[in-house]
Short mmCIF file of N, CA, C and O in Angstrom, two decimals:
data_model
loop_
_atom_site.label_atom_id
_atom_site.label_comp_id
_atom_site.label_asym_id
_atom_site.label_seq_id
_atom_site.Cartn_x
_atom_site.Cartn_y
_atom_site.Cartn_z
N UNK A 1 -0.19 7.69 18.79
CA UNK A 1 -0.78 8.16 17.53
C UNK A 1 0.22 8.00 16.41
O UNK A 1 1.37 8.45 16.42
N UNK A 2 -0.31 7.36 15.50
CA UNK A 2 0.63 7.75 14.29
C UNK A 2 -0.25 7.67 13.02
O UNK A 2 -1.20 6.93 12.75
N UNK A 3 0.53 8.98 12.09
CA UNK A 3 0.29 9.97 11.22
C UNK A 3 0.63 9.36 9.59
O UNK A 3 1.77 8.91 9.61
N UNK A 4 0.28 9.28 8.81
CA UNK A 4 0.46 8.33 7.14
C UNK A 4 -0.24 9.24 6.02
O UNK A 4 -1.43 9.39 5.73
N UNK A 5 0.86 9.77 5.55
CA UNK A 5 0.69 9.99 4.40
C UNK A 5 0.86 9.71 2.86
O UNK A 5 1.74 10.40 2.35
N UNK A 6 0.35 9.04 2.20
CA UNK A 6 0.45 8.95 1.34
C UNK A 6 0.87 9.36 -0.47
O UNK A 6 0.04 10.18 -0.86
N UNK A 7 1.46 9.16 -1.10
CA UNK A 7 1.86 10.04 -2.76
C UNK A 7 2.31 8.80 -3.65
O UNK A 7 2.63 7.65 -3.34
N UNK A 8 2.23 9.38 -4.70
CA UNK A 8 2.80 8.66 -5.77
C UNK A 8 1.70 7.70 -6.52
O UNK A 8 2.16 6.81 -7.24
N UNK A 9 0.19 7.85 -6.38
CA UNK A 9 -1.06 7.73 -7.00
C UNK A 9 -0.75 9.02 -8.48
O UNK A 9 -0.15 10.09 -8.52
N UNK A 10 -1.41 8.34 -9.35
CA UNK A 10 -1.99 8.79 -10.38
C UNK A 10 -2.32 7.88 -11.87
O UNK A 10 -2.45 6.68 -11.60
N UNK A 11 -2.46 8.13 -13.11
CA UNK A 11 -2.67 7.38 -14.07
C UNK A 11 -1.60 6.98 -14.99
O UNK A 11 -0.79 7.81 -15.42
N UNK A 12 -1.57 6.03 -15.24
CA UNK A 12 -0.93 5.18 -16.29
C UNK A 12 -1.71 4.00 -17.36
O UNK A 12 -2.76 3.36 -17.30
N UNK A 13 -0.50 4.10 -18.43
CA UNK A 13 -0.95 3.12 -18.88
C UNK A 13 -0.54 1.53 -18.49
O UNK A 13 0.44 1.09 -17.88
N UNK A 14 -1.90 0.75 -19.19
CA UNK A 14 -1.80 -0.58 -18.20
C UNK A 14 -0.76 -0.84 -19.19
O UNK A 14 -0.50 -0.45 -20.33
N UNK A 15 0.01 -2.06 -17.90
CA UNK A 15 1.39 -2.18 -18.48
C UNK A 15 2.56 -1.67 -17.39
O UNK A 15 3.31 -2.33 -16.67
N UNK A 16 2.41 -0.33 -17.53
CA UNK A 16 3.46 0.57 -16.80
C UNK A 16 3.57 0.60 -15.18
O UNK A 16 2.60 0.45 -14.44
N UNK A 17 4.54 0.77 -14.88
CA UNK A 17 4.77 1.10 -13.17
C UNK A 17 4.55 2.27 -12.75
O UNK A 17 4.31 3.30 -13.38
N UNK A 18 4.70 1.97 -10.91
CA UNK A 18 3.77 3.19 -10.16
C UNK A 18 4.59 2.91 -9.16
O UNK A 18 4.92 1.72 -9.17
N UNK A 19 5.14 3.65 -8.14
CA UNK A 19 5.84 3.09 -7.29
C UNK A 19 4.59 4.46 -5.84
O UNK A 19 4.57 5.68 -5.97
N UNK A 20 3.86 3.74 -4.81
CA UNK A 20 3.61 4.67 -3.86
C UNK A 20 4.43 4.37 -2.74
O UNK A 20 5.19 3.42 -2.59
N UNK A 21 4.13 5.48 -1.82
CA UNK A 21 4.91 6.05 -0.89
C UNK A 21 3.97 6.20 0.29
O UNK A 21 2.91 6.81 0.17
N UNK A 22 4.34 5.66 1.42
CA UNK A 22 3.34 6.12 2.99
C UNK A 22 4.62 6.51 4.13
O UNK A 22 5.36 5.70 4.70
N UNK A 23 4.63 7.61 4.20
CA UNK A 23 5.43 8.39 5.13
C UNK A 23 4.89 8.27 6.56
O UNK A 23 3.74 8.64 6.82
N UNK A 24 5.68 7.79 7.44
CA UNK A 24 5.09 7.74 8.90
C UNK A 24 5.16 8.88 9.76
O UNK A 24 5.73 9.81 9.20
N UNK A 25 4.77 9.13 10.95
CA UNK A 25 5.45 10.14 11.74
C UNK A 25 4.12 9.75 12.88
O UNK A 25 2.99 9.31 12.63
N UNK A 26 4.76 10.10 14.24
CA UNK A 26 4.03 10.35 15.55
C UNK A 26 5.03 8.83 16.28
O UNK A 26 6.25 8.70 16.35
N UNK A 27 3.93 7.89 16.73
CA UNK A 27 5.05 6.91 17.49
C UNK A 27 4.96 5.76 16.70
O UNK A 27 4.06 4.92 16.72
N UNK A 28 6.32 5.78 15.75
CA UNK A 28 6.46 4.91 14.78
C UNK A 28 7.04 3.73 15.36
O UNK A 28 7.13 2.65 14.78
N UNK A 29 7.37 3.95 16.33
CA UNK A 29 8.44 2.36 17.42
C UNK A 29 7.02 1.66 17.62
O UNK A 29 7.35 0.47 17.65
N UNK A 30 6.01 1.67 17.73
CA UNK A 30 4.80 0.88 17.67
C UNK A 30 4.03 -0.03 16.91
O UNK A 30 2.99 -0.62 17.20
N UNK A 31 4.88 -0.02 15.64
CA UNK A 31 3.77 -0.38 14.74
C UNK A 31 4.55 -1.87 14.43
O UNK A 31 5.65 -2.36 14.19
N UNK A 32 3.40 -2.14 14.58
CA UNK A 32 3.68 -4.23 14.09
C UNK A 32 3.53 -4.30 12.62
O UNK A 32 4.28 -5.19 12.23
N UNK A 33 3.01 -3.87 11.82
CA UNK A 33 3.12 -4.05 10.72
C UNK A 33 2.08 -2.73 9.59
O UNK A 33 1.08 -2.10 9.91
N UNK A 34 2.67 -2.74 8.56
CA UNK A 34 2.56 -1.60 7.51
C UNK A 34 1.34 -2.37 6.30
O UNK A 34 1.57 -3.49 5.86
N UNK A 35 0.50 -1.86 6.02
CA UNK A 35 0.26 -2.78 4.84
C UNK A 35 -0.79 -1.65 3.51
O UNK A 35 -1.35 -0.63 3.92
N UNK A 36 -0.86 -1.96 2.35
CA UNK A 36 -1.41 -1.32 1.28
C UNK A 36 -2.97 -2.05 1.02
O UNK A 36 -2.97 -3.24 0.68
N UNK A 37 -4.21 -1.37 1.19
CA UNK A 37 -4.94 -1.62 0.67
C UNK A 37 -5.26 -0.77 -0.27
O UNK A 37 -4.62 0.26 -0.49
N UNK A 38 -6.43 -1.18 -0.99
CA UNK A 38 -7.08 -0.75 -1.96
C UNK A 38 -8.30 -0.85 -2.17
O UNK A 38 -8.78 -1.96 -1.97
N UNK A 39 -9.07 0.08 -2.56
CA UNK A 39 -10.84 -0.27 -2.81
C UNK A 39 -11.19 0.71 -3.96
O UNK A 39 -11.08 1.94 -4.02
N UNK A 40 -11.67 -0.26 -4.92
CA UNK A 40 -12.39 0.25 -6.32
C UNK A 40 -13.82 0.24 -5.87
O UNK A 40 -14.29 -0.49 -5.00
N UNK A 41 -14.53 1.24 -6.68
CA UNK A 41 -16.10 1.66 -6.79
C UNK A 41 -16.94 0.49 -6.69
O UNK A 41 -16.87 -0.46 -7.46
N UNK A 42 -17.65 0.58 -5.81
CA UNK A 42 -18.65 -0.95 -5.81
C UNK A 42 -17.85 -1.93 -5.46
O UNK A 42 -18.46 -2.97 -5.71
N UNK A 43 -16.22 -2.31 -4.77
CA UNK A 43 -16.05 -3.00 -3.90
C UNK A 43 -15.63 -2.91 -2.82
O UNK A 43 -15.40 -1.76 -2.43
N UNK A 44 -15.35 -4.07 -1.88
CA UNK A 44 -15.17 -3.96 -0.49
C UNK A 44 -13.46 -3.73 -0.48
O UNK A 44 -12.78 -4.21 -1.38
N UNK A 45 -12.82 -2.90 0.72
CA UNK A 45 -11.29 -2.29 0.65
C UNK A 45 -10.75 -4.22 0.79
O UNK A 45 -11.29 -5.14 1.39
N UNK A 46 -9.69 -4.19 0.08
CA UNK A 46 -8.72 -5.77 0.23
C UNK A 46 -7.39 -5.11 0.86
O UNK A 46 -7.01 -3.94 0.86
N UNK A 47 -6.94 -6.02 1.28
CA UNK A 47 -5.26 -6.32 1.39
C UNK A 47 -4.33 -6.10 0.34
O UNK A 47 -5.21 -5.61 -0.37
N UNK A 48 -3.65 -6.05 -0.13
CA UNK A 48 -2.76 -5.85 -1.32
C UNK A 48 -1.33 -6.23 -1.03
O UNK A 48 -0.54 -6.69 -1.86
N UNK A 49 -1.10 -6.00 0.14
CA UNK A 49 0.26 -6.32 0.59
C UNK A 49 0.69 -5.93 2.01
O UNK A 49 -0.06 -5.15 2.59
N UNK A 50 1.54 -6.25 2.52
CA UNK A 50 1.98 -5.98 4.37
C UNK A 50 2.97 -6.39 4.36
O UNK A 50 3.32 -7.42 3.79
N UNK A 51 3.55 -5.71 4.94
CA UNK A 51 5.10 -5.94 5.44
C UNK A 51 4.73 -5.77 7.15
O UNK A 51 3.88 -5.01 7.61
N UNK A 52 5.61 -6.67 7.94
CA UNK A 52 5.98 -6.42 9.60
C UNK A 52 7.55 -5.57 9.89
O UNK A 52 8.54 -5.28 9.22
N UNK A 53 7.10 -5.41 11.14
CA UNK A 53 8.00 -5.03 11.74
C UNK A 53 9.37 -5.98 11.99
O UNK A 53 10.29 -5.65 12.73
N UNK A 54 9.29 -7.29 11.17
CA UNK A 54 10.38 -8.80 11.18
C UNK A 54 10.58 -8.51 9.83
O UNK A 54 11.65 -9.00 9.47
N UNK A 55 10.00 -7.92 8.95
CA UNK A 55 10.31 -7.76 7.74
C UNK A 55 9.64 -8.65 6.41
O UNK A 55 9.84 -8.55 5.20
N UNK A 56 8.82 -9.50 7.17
CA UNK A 56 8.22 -10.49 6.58
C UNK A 56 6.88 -10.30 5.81
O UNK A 56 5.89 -10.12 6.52
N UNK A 57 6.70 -10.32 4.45
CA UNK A 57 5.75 -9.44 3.55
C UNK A 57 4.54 -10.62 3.28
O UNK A 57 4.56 -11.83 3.51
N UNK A 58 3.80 -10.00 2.86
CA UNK A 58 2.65 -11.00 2.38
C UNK A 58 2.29 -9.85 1.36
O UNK A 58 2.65 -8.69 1.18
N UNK A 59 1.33 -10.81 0.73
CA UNK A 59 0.70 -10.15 -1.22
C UNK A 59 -0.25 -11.06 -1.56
O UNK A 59 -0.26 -12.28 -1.39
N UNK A 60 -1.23 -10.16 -2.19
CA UNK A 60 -2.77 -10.70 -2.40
C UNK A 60 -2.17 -11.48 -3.63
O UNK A 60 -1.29 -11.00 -4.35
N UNK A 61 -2.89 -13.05 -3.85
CA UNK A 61 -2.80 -13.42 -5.22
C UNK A 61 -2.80 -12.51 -6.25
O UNK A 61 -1.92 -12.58 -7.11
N UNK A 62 -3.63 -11.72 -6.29
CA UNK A 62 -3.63 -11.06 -7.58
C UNK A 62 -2.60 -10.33 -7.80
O UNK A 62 -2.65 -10.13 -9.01
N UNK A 63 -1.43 -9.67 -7.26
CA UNK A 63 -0.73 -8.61 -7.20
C UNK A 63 0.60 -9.56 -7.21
O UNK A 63 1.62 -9.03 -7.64
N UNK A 64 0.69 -11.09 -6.73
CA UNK A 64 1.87 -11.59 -6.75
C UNK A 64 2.95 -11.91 -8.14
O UNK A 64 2.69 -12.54 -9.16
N UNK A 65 3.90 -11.40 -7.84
CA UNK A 65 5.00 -11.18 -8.81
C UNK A 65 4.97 -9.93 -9.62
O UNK A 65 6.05 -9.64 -10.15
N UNK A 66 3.84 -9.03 -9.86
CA UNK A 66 3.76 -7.75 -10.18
C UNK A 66 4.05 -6.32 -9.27
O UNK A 66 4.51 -5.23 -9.62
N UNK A 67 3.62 -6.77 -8.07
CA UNK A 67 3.80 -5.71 -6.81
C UNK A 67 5.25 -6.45 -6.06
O UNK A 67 5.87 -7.49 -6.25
N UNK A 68 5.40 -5.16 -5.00
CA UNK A 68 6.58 -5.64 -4.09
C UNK A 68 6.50 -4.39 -3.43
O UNK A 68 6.44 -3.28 -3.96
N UNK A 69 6.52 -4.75 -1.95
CA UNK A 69 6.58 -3.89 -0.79
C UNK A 69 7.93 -3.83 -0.07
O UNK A 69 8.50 -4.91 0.11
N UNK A 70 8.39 -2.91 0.29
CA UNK A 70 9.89 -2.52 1.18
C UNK A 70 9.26 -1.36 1.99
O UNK A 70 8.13 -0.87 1.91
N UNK A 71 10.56 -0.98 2.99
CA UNK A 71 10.71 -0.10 3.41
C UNK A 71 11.81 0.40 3.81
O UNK A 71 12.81 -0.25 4.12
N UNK A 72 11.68 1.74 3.84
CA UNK A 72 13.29 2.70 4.07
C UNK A 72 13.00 2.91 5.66
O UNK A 72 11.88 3.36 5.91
N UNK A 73 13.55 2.75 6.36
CA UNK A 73 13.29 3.22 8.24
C UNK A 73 14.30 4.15 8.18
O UNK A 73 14.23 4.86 9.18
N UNK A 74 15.33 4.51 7.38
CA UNK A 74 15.75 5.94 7.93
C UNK A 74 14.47 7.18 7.64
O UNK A 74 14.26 8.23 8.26
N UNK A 75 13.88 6.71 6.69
CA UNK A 75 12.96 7.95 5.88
C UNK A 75 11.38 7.75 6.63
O UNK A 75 10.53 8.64 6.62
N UNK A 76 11.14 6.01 7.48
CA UNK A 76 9.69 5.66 8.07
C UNK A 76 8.50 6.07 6.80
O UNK A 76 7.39 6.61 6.71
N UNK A 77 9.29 5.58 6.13
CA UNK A 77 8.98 5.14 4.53
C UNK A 77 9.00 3.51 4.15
O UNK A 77 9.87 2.64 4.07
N UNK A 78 6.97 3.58 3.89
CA UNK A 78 6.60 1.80 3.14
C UNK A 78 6.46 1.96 1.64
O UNK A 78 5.63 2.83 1.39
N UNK A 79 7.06 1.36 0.47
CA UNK A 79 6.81 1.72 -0.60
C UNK A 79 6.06 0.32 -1.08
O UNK A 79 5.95 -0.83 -0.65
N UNK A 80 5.56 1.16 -2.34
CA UNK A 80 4.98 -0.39 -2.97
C UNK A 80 4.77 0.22 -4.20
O UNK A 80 4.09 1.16 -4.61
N UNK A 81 6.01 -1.07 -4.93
CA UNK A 81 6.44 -0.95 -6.38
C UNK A 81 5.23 -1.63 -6.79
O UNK A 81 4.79 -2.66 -6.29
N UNK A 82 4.60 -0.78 -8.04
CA UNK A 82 3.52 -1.23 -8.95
C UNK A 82 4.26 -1.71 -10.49
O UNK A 82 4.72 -0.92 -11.32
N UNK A 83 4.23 -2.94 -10.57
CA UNK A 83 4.50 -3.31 -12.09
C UNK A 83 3.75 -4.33 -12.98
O UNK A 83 3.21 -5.36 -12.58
N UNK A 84 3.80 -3.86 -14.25
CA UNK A 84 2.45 -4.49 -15.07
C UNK A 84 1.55 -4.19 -14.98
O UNK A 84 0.80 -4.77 -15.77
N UNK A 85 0.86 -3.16 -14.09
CA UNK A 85 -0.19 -2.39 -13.73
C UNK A 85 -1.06 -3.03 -14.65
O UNK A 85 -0.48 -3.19 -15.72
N UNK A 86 -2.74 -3.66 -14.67
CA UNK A 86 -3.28 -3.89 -14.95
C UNK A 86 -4.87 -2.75 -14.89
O UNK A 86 -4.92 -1.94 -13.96
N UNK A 87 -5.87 -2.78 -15.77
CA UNK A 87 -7.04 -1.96 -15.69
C UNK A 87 -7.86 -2.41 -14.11
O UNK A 87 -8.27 -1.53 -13.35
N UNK A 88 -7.96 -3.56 -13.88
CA UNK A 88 -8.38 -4.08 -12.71
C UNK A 88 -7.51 -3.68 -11.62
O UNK A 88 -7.89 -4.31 -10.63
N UNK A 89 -6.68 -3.05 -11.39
CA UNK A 89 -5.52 -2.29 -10.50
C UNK A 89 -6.22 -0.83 -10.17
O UNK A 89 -5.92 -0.07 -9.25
N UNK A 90 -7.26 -0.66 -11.22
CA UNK A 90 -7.65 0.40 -10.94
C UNK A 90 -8.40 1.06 -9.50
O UNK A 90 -9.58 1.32 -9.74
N UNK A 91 -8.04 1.36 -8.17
CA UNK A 91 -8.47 2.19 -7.38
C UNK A 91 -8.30 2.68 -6.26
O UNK A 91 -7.16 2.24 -6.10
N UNK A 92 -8.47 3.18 -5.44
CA UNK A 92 -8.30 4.15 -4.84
C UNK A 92 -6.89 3.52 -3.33
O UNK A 92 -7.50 3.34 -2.27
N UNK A 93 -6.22 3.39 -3.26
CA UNK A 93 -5.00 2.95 -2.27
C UNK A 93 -4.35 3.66 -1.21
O UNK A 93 -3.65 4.67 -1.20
N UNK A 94 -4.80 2.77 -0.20
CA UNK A 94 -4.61 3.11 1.35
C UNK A 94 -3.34 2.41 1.96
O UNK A 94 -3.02 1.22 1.83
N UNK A 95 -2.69 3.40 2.65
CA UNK A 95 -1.63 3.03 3.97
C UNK A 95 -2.46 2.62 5.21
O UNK A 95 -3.31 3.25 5.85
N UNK A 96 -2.04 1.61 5.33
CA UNK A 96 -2.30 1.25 7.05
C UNK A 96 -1.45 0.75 7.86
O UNK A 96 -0.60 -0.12 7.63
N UNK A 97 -1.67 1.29 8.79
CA UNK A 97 -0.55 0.96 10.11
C UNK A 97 -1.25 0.45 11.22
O UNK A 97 -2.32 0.81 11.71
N UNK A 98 -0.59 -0.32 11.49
CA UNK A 98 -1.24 -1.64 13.03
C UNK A 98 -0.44 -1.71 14.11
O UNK A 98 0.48 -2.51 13.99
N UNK A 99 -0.51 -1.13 15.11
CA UNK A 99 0.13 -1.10 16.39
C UNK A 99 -0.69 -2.43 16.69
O UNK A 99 -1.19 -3.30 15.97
N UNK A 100 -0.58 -2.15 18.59
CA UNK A 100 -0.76 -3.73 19.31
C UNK A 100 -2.39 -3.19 19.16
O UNK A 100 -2.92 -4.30 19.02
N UNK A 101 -3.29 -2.43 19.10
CA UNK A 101 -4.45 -1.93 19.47
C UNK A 101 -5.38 -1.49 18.48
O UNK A 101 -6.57 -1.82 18.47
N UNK A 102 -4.75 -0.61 17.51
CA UNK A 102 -5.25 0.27 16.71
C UNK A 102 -4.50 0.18 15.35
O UNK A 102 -3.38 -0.22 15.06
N UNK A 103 -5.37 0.63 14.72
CA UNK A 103 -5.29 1.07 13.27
C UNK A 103 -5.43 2.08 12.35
O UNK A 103 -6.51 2.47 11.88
N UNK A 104 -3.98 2.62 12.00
CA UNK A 104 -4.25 3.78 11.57
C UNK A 104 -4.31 3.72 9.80
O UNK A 104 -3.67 2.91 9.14
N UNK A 105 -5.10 4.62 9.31
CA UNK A 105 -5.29 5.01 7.80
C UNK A 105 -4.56 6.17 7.13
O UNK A 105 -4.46 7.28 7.66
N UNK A 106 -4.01 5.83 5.87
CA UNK A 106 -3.96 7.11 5.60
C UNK A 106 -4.82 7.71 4.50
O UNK A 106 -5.67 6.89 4.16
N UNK A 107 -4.92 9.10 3.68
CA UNK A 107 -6.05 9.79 3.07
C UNK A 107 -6.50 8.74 2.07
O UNK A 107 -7.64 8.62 1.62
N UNK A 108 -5.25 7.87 1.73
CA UNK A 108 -5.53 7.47 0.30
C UNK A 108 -4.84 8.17 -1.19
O UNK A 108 -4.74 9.39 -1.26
N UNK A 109 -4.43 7.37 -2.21
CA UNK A 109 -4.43 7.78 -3.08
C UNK A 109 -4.96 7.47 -4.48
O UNK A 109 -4.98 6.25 -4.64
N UNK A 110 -5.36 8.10 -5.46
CA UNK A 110 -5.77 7.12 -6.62
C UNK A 110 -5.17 6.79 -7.62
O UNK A 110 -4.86 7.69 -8.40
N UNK A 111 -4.79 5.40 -7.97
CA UNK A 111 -4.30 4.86 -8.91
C UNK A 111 -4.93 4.48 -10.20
O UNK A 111 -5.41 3.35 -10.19
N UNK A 112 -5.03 5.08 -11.21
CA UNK A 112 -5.62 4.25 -12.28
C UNK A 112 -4.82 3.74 -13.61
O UNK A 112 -4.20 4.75 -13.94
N UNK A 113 -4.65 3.20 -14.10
CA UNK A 113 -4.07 2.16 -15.26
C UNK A 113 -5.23 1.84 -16.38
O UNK A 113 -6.13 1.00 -16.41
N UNK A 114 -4.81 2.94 -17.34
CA UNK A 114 -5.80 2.78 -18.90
C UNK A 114 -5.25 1.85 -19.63
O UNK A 114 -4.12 1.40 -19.77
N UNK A 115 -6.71 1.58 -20.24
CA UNK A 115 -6.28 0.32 -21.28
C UNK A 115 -6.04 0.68 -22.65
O UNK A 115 -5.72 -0.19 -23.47
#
């Protein structure tokens, strides 16, 4: 089992940065890879970004050169720097974690960026 919590959702203006946070805990030696989605009102949840357990990241076109994903493993901390935040950036952003089997979520947080 492992546990993801999420912070560091709230509003800005477009333009400005957001940096979130997904805190791990339960059996974190499992997980093949970390990744950030997102799903706005009336669409389907996307990808946004993933990092592995090799360290090797991927990023949705839209987010490339504005976003950037790391992680701290002393803290089992995935962050994902938001910059240039755009109005279309606007919604709701999920932690997920991928063992060999399963997939875990976390609550979510909401991001929005006014124009």
């Amino acid at each position: 089992q492992v546990q993801l919590v999420e912070s560091g959702g709230g509003l800005v203006q477009a333009g400005g940065p957001l940096r979130l946070s997904c805190a791990a805990s339960g059996s974190i030696g499992s997980i093949n890879a970390t990744g950030w989605y997102r799903q706005a009102p009336g669409n389907q949840r996307e990808l946004v970004a993933r990092i592995t357990s090799a360290g090797r990241t991927y990023y949705a076109d839209s987010v490339k050169g504005r976003f950037t994903i790391s992680r701290d493993n002393a803290k089992n901390t995935v962050y994902l720097q938001m910059n240039s935040l755009k109005p279309e950036d606007t919604a709701v952003y999920y932690c997920n974690a991928v063992t060999g089997s399963v997939s875990y979520w976390g609550q979510g947080t909401q991001v929005t960026a006014s124009s």
